[in-house]
């Protein structure tokens, strides 16, 4: 149980450690020995990772957890960030935003959310905690800590149910595409079978190093999809006079509207819709503490290196898919870009299967966050193995039932995504970083020193303010899309 902050702003020790000195004191010799024996001398002897700053690598992992290497951490982060949503980005550009403007917006959010992702790792390191709730208990108090855990649980619940619906519908469509019919092609039958045969074994893994292998497959599938799109752009199959140009319907063929070619620097009211989408495009922050805690020889510096590579890969995939999709179909990009490609194109069919695999292997990472946040809210000790199996089975059963019964989460999911996204990616990390840096400045012995520069307090305030602005902005965009789409230059969706 993590400690809380007293009325003077000093962190109270977790139970049983009040008289034992700072939490990092125990085990220092062990850490030093491990570092001395490590072959990577520059990591083991860098002054910013050892010495007076107290920033040391930490080999203390839960029983049965092997931990992830930096490469495994990178693949898990990338897979947690990049999903089927990448296929909607070309349509966001086509709606009225210049390609270069879209790339710059993506870069800004990539840097900003990469920073707040890193912040969660540093806060966990400085407070010696394993999740948002424990970290908040140390730097702020129990009430806000419980609120954070509830928000994380709600956000990941929506995410997992959305995954379940997509998995059932997409794999059902794949089976029907191969000419199969009957009971075993129904979306609920397909979902139940996939849950039992594939996802249950993966979700029962406590060690993220195991999930890193499915993450590698998922990322490879996503790269295959964009590579296919790049190949079709290069060979001109969907350009006028191309092999598939006359086969696809006219509304899906390449068109630049009244322009002579691609719009590079345009800006319109629909840019706000793209901006709202990109504001949560890099969200994986609900898993940031777990990614840090399960990293072998973890330290903020090693974690930051992994984040830079992972967010760089995610950024490259986003830019790649929005560029090739937009340059291939122009203003006629579908909201799911693979729908632009002909069903007679065998490689397009392969790409549809590949994105289905990528979505499938993204589920366990989101489910891991849901289970952790649920256990945190309920006060169930995450390290107790006897609770792990029944909680996993119960949550998966609920998600499966909802995935079978629901077809669209509608306004609640969209509005919740905008609100929870801003809280999880900006406001929570900014606030925890601000409180931790304040406690460090006051000399609290339960905050590891030398982690947060003084100037960072001003940065965290700016991050929190940005989060509040995006929360209001994103919520407004969701409501306008639902009730007044014409204000955003969008066509109203037909009512069924």
Coordinates of C-alpha atoms in Angstrom, one line a residue:
X1 CA 0.0 0.0 0.0
X2 CA 1.5 3.3 -1.1
X3 CA 1.8 6.2 1.3
X4 CA 0.0 9.5 1.2
X5 CA 1.0 13.2 1.6
X6 CA 0.6 14.9 5.0
X7 CA -0.6 18.4 5.5
X8 CA 2.9 19.8 5.1
X9 CA 3.3 18.3 1.7
X10 CA 5.7 15.7 2.8
X11 CA 5.2 12.1 1.6
X12 CA 4.3 9.6 4.3
X13 CA 6.0 6.3 4.1
X14 CA 4.1 3.2 3.0
X15 CA 3.2 1.0 5.9
X16 CA 6.1 -0.8 7.4
X17 CA 8.8 1.5 6.0
X18 CA 8.5 4.7 8.1
X19 CA 11.5 3.8 10.2
X20 CA 13.6 2.2 7.5
X21 CA 14.7 5.4 5.6
X22 CA 14.0 6.2 2.0
X23 CA 12.3 3.4 0.0
X24 CA 15.4 3.1 -2.3
X25 CA 17.9 2.5 0.5
X26 CA 17.3 -1.2 0.7
X27 CA 18.9 -3.2 -2.1
X28 CA 21.3 -0.5 -3.2
X29 CA 24.3 -2.8 -2.9
X30 CA 22.6 -5.4 -5.0
X31 CA 21.8 -2.8 -7.7
X32 CA 25.4 -1.6 -7.7
X33 CA 26.8 -5.1 -8.1
X34 CA 24.5 -5.8 -11.0
X35 CA 25.6 -2.6 -12.7
X36 CA 29.2 -3.3 -12.0
X37 CA 28.9 -6.6 -13.7
X38 CA 26.9 -5.3 -16.7
X39 CA 28.8 -5.3 -20.0
X40 CA 27.2 -2.0 -21.0
X41 CA 29.7 0.2 -19.2
X42 CA 28.4 3.6 -20.3
X43 CA 24.9 2.8 -18.9
X44 CA 26.3 1.4 -15.7
X45 CA 28.6 4.3 -14.9
X46 CA 26.7 7.4 -16.3
X47 CA 26.5 10.0 -13.5
X48 CA 22.9 10.7 -14.4
X49 CA 21.9 7.1 -13.6
X50 CA 23.9 6.5 -10.5
X51 CA 25.6 8.7 -7.8
X52 CA 24.0 11.7 -6.1
X53 CA 21.0 11.8 -8.3
X54 CA 19.9 8.4 -7.1
X55 CA 18.9 7.3 -10.6
X56 CA 19.8 3.7 -10.6
X57 CA 18.7 0.7 -12.5
X58 CA 16.4 -1.6 -10.6
X59 CA 16.1 -5.4 -11.0
X60 CA 13.4 -5.9 -8.5
X61 CA 10.6 -7.6 -10.4
X62 CA 7.5 -9.5 -9.2
X63 CA 7.8 -13.2 -8.7
X64 CA 7.4 -15.0 -12.1
X65 CA 8.0 -11.9 -14.1
X66 CA 11.1 -12.1 -16.4
X67 CA 10.8 -8.5 -17.5
X68 CA 11.1 -6.9 -20.9
X69 CA 14.2 -5.9 -22.8
X70 CA 14.3 -2.4 -24.3
X71 CA 13.4 -3.9 -27.7
X72 CA 10.4 -5.7 -26.2
X73 CA 9.3 -2.6 -24.5
X74 CA 9.5 -0.7 -27.7
X75 CA 7.3 -3.2 -29.6
X76 CA 4.7 -3.3 -26.8
X77 CA 4.5 0.5 -26.8
X78 CA 4.2 0.7 -30.5
X79 CA 1.5 -1.9 -30.7
X80 CA -0.4 -0.3 -27.8
X81 CA -0.4 3.0 -29.6
X82 CA -1.0 2.0 -33.3
X83 CA -4.2 0.3 -34.1
X84 CA -6.9 0.2 -36.7
X85 CA -7.4 3.9 -36.2
X86 CA -4.4 4.6 -38.4
X87 CA -6.6 3.8 -41.4
X88 CA -8.8 6.8 -40.7
X89 CA -6.0 9.3 -41.0
X90 CA -6.0 9.7 -44.8
X91 CA -9.7 10.7 -44.7
X92 CA -8.9 13.3 -42.0
X93 CA -6.4 14.9 -44.4
X94 CA -8.7 14.6 -47.4
X95 CA -11.5 16.4 -45.5
X96 CA -9.7 19.7 -45.9
X97 CA -6.3 19.7 -44.3
X98 CA -3.0 20.1 -46.1
X99 CA -0.8 17.1 -45.9
X100 CA 2.2 19.0 -44.4
X101 CA -0.1 20.6 -41.9
X102 CA -1.4 17.2 -40.9
X103 CA 2.2 15.9 -40.5
X104 CA 3.1 18.9 -38.3
X105 CA 0.1 18.4 -36.1
X106 CA 1.0 14.7 -35.7
X107 CA 4.6 15.6 -34.8
X108 CA 3.4 18.1 -32.1
X109 CA 1.2 15.5 -30.4
X110 CA 3.8 12.8 -30.8
X111 CA 6.4 14.9 -28.9
X112 CA 3.9 16.2 -26.3
X113 CA 2.4 12.8 -25.5
X114 CA 5.8 11.1 -25.6
X115 CA 6.9 13.6 -22.9
X116 CA 3.9 12.8 -20.7
X117 CA 4.4 9.0 -21.2
X118 CA 8.0 9.4 -20.0
X119 CA 6.7 11.5 -17.1
X120 CA 4.7 8.5 -15.8
X121 CA 7.8 6.4 -15.8
X122 CA 9.8 9.0 -13.9
X123 CA 7.1 9.5 -11.3
X124 CA 6.9 5.8 -10.7
X125 CA 10.7 5.7 -10.3
X126 CA 10.8 8.6 -7.9
X127 CA 7.9 7.4 -5.8
X128 CA 8.8 3.7 -6.0
X129 CA 5.2 2.9 -7.1
X130 CA 3.7 0.6 -9.8
X131 CA 0.6 2.4 -11.1
X132 CA -1.2 5.7 -11.2
X133 CA -3.2 5.2 -8.0
X134 CA -0.1 4.3 -5.9
X135 CA 1.8 7.3 -7.3
X136 CA -1.0 9.6 -6.6
X137 CA -1.4 8.3 -3.0
X138 CA 2.3 9.2 -2.4
X139 CA 2.2 12.7 -4.0
X140 CA -1.3 13.9 -3.4
X141 CA -3.9 11.7 -1.5
X142 CA -6.3 8.8 -1.6
X143 CA -9.4 10.5 -3.0
X144 CA -7.8 11.7 -6.2
X145 CA -5.9 8.5 -6.5
X146 CA -9.2 6.5 -6.5
X147 CA -10.6 8.9 -9.1
X148 CA -7.6 8.3 -11.4
X149 CA -8.1 4.5 -11.1
X150 CA -11.8 4.8 -11.9
X151 CA -11.0 6.9 -15.0
X152 CA -8.4 4.4 -16.2
X153 CA -10.9 1.6 -15.7
X154 CA -13.7 3.3 -17.6
X155 CA -11.4 4.3 -20.5
X156 CA -9.9 0.8 -20.9
X157 CA -13.4 -0.8 -20.5
X158 CA -14.6 1.2 -23.6
X159 CA -11.4 0.3 -25.4
X160 CA -11.7 -3.4 -24.8
X161 CA -15.4 -3.6 -25.7
X162 CA -14.7 -1.7 -28.9
X163 CA -11.9 -4.2 -29.7
X164 CA -14.3 -7.0 -29.1
X165 CA -16.9 -5.6 -31.5
X166 CA -14.3 -5.0 -34.2
X167 CA -12.8 -8.4 -33.8
X168 CA -16.2 -10.2 -34.1
X169 CA -17.4 -8.2 -37.0
X170 CA -14.1 -8.1 -39.0
X171 CA -13.3 -11.8 -38.7
X172 CA -16.9 -12.7 -39.5
X173 CA -16.6 -10.6 -42.7
X174 CA -13.3 -12.3 -43.5
X175 CA -15.0 -15.8 -43.3
X176 CA -17.9 -14.7 -45.4
X177 CA -15.4 -13.2 -47.9
X178 CA -14.0 -16.7 -48.3
X179 CA -17.5 -18.0 -49.2
X180 CA -18.3 -19.5 -45.8
X181 CA -21.8 -19.3 -44.4
X182 CA -23.7 -20.6 -41.4
X183 CA -23.6 -20.5 -37.6
X184 CA -19.8 -20.4 -37.3
X185 CA -19.6 -17.2 -39.4
X186 CA -21.9 -15.2 -37.1
X187 CA -20.0 -12.4 -35.4
X188 CA -20.9 -13.6 -31.9
X189 CA -19.8 -17.1 -32.6
X190 CA -16.5 -15.9 -34.1
X191 CA -15.9 -13.6 -31.2
X192 CA -16.5 -16.3 -28.6
X193 CA -14.2 -18.8 -30.3
X194 CA -11.4 -16.2 -30.7
X195 CA -11.7 -15.2 -27.1
X196 CA -11.5 -18.8 -25.8
X197 CA -8.8 -20.1 -28.2
X198 CA -6.5 -17.0 -28.7
X199 CA -7.2 -14.1 -26.4
X200 CA -7.8 -16.0 -23.1
X201 CA -4.3 -17.6 -23.1
X202 CA -2.7 -14.2 -24.0
X203 CA -4.7 -12.3 -21.4
X204 CA -3.6 -14.8 -18.7
X205 CA 0.0 -13.8 -19.2
X206 CA 1.3 -11.6 -16.4
X207 CA 4.7 -11.0 -18.0
X208 CA 4.7 -8.3 -20.8
X209 CA 7.8 -10.0 -22.3
X210 CA 5.4 -12.8 -23.5
X211 CA 3.1 -10.3 -25.1
X212 CA 6.0 -8.6 -26.9
X213 CA 6.1 -11.4 -29.4
X214 CA 2.5 -10.9 -30.4
X215 CA 3.2 -7.2 -30.5
X216 CA 6.0 -7.8 -33.0
X217 CA 3.6 -9.7 -35.2
X218 CA 0.9 -7.0 -34.8
X219 CA 3.4 -4.2 -35.8
X220 CA 4.7 -6.3 -38.7
X221 CA 1.1 -6.7 -39.9
X222 CA 0.5 -2.9 -39.7
X223 CA 3.7 -2.2 -41.6
X224 CA 2.6 -4.8 -44.2
X225 CA -0.6 -2.9 -44.7
X226 CA 1.1 0.4 -45.3
X227 CA 3.7 -1.3 -47.6
X228 CA 0.9 -2.7 -49.7
X229 CA -0.6 0.8 -49.9
X230 CA 2.8 2.2 -50.9
X231 CA 3.2 -0.4 -53.6
X232 CA -0.2 0.3 -55.1
X233 CA 0.6 4.0 -55.1
X234 CA 3.9 3.3 -56.9
X235 CA 2.5 0.9 -59.6
X236 CA -0.5 3.2 -60.3
X237 CA -3.1 0.4 -60.0
X238 CA -5.7 2.9 -58.7
X239 CA -4.7 5.9 -60.8
X240 CA -6.6 6.7 -64.1
X241 CA -5.9 4.0 -66.6
X242 CA -4.7 1.8 -63.7
X243 CA -5.7 -1.9 -63.4
X244 CA -8.4 -1.3 -60.7
X245 CA -9.4 2.2 -61.5
X246 CA -12.6 1.3 -63.4
X247 CA -13.4 -1.6 -61.1
X248 CA -14.0 0.5 -58.0
X249 CA -17.0 2.8 -57.7
X250 CA -16.6 6.4 -58.8
X251 CA -16.9 7.9 -55.3
X252 CA -13.8 5.8 -54.3
X253 CA -11.6 6.8 -57.2
X254 CA -8.9 9.3 -56.9
X255 CA -10.1 12.9 -57.1
X256 CA -8.6 16.3 -56.2
X257 CA -11.8 18.2 -56.4
X258 CA -11.3 21.7 -57.8
X259 CA -7.5 21.5 -57.3
X260 CA -4.9 20.3 -59.7
X261 CA -3.2 18.0 -57.1
X262 CA -2.6 17.3 -53.4
X263 CA -3.2 20.1 -50.9
X264 CA -0.1 20.6 -48.8
X265 CA -0.7 23.6 -46.6
X266 CA -4.5 24.0 -46.5
X267 CA -6.4 24.7 -43.3
X268 CA -10.2 24.5 -42.8
X269 CA -12.8 24.0 -40.2
X270 CA -12.4 20.2 -40.7
X271 CA -8.8 20.5 -39.5
X272 CA -10.2 20.7 -36.0
X273 CA -11.7 17.2 -36.5
X274 CA -8.3 15.8 -37.5
X275 CA -6.7 17.7 -34.6
X276 CA -9.2 16.1 -32.2
X277 CA -8.4 12.6 -33.6
X278 CA -4.7 13.1 -33.4
X279 CA -5.0 14.4 -29.8
X280 CA -5.5 10.8 -28.7
X281 CA -3.6 9.0 -31.5
X282 CA -0.6 8.3 -29.2
X283 CA -2.5 7.2 -26.2
X284 CA -1.1 4.2 -24.3
X285 CA -0.5 6.1 -21.0
X286 CA -2.7 3.8 -19.0
X287 CA 0.0 1.2 -19.4
X288 CA 3.0 3.5 -19.0
X289 CA 3.7 2.5 -15.3
X290 CA 3.5 -1.2 -16.1
X291 CA 5.8 -0.8 -19.1
X292 CA 8.3 0.9 -16.8
X293 CA 8.0 -1.4 -13.9
X294 CA 8.4 -4.5 -16.0
X295 CA 11.4 -3.2 -17.9
X296 CA 14.6 -5.1 -17.0
X297 CA 17.4 -2.9 -15.5
X298 CA 14.9 -0.1 -15.6
X299 CA 15.8 3.6 -15.1
X300 CA 14.3 6.8 -16.5
X301 CA 17.1 7.1 -19.0
X302 CA 16.7 3.6 -20.4
X303 CA 12.9 4.1 -20.5
X304 CA 13.2 7.4 -22.3
X305 CA 15.3 5.8 -25.0
X306 CA 12.7 3.2 -25.5
X307 CA 10.0 5.8 -25.7
X308 CA 11.9 7.9 -28.2
X309 CA 12.2 4.9 -30.6
X310 CA 8.6 3.7 -30.0
X311 CA 6.9 7.0 -30.5
X312 CA 9.2 7.7 -33.5
X313 CA 8.0 4.4 -35.1
X314 CA 4.4 5.2 -34.3
X315 CA 4.9 8.7 -35.8
X316 CA 6.5 7.2 -38.9
X317 CA 3.6 4.8 -39.4
X318 CA 1.0 7.5 -39.0
X319 CA 2.7 9.8 -41.5
X320 CA 3.3 7.0 -43.9
X321 CA -0.3 5.8 -44.0
X322 CA -1.8 9.3 -44.2
X323 CA 0.6 10.2 -47.0
X324 CA 0.2 7.2 -49.3
X325 CA -3.5 6.9 -48.7
X326 CA -4.1 10.6 -49.5
X327 CA -1.8 10.6 -52.5
X328 CA -3.6 7.5 -53.9
X329 CA -7.2 8.5 -53.5
X330 CA -7.1 12.3 -52.8
X331 CA -10.4 13.8 -51.7
X332 CA -12.2 10.4 -51.9
X333 CA -10.3 8.7 -49.1
X334 CA -12.8 6.5 -47.2
X335 CA -13.0 6.7 -43.4
X336 CA -11.4 3.3 -43.4
X337 CA -8.9 3.6 -46.2
X338 CA -8.8 -0.1 -47.1
X339 CA -12.4 0.2 -48.2
X340 CA -11.1 2.2 -51.2
X341 CA -9.3 -0.8 -52.5
X342 CA -11.0 -3.3 -54.8
X343 CA -12.3 -6.6 -53.4
X344 CA -10.7 -8.2 -56.5
X345 CA -7.3 -7.0 -55.5
X346 CA -5.7 -10.0 -53.8
X347 CA -3.1 -7.9 -51.9
X348 CA -5.9 -5.7 -50.6
X349 CA -7.6 -8.8 -49.2
X350 CA -4.3 -9.8 -47.6
X351 CA -4.0 -6.3 -46.1
X352 CA -7.5 -6.7 -44.6
X353 CA -6.5 -10.0 -43.0
X354 CA -3.3 -8.4 -41.7
X355 CA -5.1 -5.5 -40.0
X356 CA -7.4 -7.9 -38.4
X357 CA -4.4 -9.8 -36.9
X358 CA -3.0 -6.4 -35.7
X359 CA -6.2 -5.5 -34.0
X360 CA -6.4 -9.0 -32.4
X361 CA -2.9 -8.7 -30.9
X362 CA -3.7 -5.2 -29.6
X363 CA -6.4 -6.5 -27.3
X364 CA -4.3 -8.2 -24.6
X365 CA -2.3 -5.0 -23.9
X366 CA -5.5 -2.9 -23.4
X367 CA -7.0 -5.7 -21.4
X368 CA -4.0 -5.8 -19.1
X369 CA -4.6 -2.1 -18.3
X370 CA -8.3 -2.8 -17.7
X371 CA -7.5 -5.7 -15.3
X372 CA -4.9 -3.7 -13.4
X373 CA -7.1 -0.6 -13.0
X374 CA -10.1 -2.8 -12.0
X375 CA -8.0 -4.5 -9.3
X376 CA -6.7 -1.1 -8.2
X377 CA -10.2 0.3 -7.9
X378 CA -11.5 -2.7 -6.0
X379 CA -8.4 -2.8 -3.7
X380 CA -7.5 -6.3 -4.9
X381 CA -3.7 -6.9 -4.5
X382 CA -2.4 -7.3 -8.0
X383 CA 0.6 -9.4 -6.8
X384 CA -1.7 -12.1 -5.3
X385 CA -1.9 -14.8 -7.9
X386 CA -5.1 -16.4 -6.5
X387 CA -7.1 -13.3 -7.6
X388 CA -5.5 -13.0 -11.0
X389 CA -7.3 -15.9 -12.8
X390 CA -10.9 -15.3 -11.5
X391 CA -10.6 -11.5 -12.3
X392 CA -9.3 -12.2 -15.8
X393 CA -12.0 -14.7 -16.5
X394 CA -14.8 -12.5 -15.2
X395 CA -13.7 -9.4 -17.1
X396 CA -13.2 -11.3 -20.3
X397 CA -16.7 -12.9 -20.0
X398 CA -18.3 -9.4 -19.5
X399 CA -16.4 -8.0 -22.5
X400 CA -17.3 -11.0 -24.7
X401 CA -21.0 -10.6 -23.8
X402 CA -21.0 -6.9 -24.5
X403 CA -19.1 -7.5 -27.7
X404 CA -21.7 -9.9 -28.9
X405 CA -24.7 -7.7 -28.0
X406 CA -23.5 -4.3 -29.0
X407 CA -22.7 -2.9 -32.4
X408 CA -21.9 0.7 -31.7
X409 CA -21.0 2.4 -28.4
X410 CA -22.1 5.7 -29.9
X411 CA -21.9 9.1 -28.2
X412 CA -20.9 7.7 -24.8
X413 CA -17.8 6.1 -26.1
X414 CA -16.8 9.1 -28.3
X415 CA -17.4 11.7 -25.6
X416 CA -15.8 9.5 -22.9
X417 CA -12.8 9.0 -25.2
X418 CA -12.3 12.7 -25.6
X419 CA -12.6 13.4 -21.9
X420 CA -10.7 10.4 -20.6
X421 CA -8.1 10.8 -23.3
X422 CA -7.2 14.3 -22.2
X423 CA -7.2 13.2 -18.5
X424 CA -5.0 10.2 -19.0
X425 CA -2.5 11.6 -21.5
X426 CA -2.0 15.1 -20.2
X427 CA -3.8 16.1 -17.0
X428 CA -2.9 13.1 -14.8
X429 CA 0.8 12.9 -15.9
X430 CA 1.2 16.6 -15.6
X431 CA -0.4 16.8 -12.2
X432 CA 1.6 13.8 -10.8
X433 CA 4.8 15.3 -12.2
X434 CA 4.1 18.7 -10.7
X435 CA 3.3 17.3 -7.3
X436 CA 6.3 15.0 -7.3
X437 CA 8.7 17.8 -8.3
X438 CA 7.3 20.0 -5.6
X439 CA 7.8 17.3 -3.0
X440 CA 11.3 16.7 -4.3
X441 CA 12.1 20.5 -4.0
X442 CA 10.8 20.4 -0.3
X443 CA 13.2 17.5 0.4
X444 CA 10.6 14.8 1.1
X445 CA 12.6 11.7 1.9
X446 CA 10.0 9.5 0.2
X447 CA 10.6 11.2 -3.2
X448 CA 13.9 10.1 -4.8
X449 CA 16.0 13.2 -5.4
X450 CA 17.6 14.5 -8.6
X451 CA 14.9 13.3 -10.9
X452 CA 13.0 16.5 -11.7
X453 CA 14.7 19.8 -12.7
X454 CA 13.3 22.9 -11.1
X455 CA 12.2 24.4 -14.4
X456 CA 10.0 21.4 -15.0
X457 CA 7.3 22.7 -12.6
X458 CA 6.5 25.4 -15.1
X459 CA 6.3 22.9 -18.0
X460 CA 3.9 20.7 -16.0
X461 CA 1.5 23.6 -15.5
X462 CA 1.5 24.2 -19.2
X463 CA 0.9 20.5 -19.9
X464 CA -2.1 20.5 -17.4
X465 CA -3.5 23.6 -19.1
X466 CA -3.1 22.0 -22.5
X467 CA -5.0 19.0 -21.2
X468 CA -7.9 21.1 -20.0
X469 CA -8.1 22.9 -23.3
X470 CA -8.0 19.6 -25.3
X471 CA -10.6 18.1 -23.0
X472 CA -13.0 21.0 -23.7
X473 CA -12.1 21.1 -27.4
X474 CA -12.3 17.4 -28.0
X475 CA -15.7 17.2 -26.2
X476 CA -17.0 20.1 -28.3
X477 CA -15.9 18.4 -31.5
X478 CA -17.6 15.1 -30.5
X479 CA -20.9 16.9 -29.7
X480 CA -20.8 19.0 -32.9
X481 CA -20.1 15.9 -35.0
X482 CA -23.1 14.3 -33.4
X483 CA -25.7 17.1 -33.4
X484 CA -24.4 19.8 -35.9
X485 CA -21.9 18.2 -38.3
X486 CA -22.6 20.9 -40.9
X487 CA -20.7 23.4 -38.6
X488 CA -17.6 21.2 -39.1
X489 CA -18.2 20.9 -42.8
X490 CA -19.3 17.2 -42.4
X491 CA -22.2 15.5 -44.0
X492 CA -24.9 14.3 -41.5
X493 CA -24.9 10.5 -41.1
X494 CA -28.2 8.9 -42.3
X495 CA -30.5 7.6 -39.6
X496 CA -31.4 4.0 -39.8

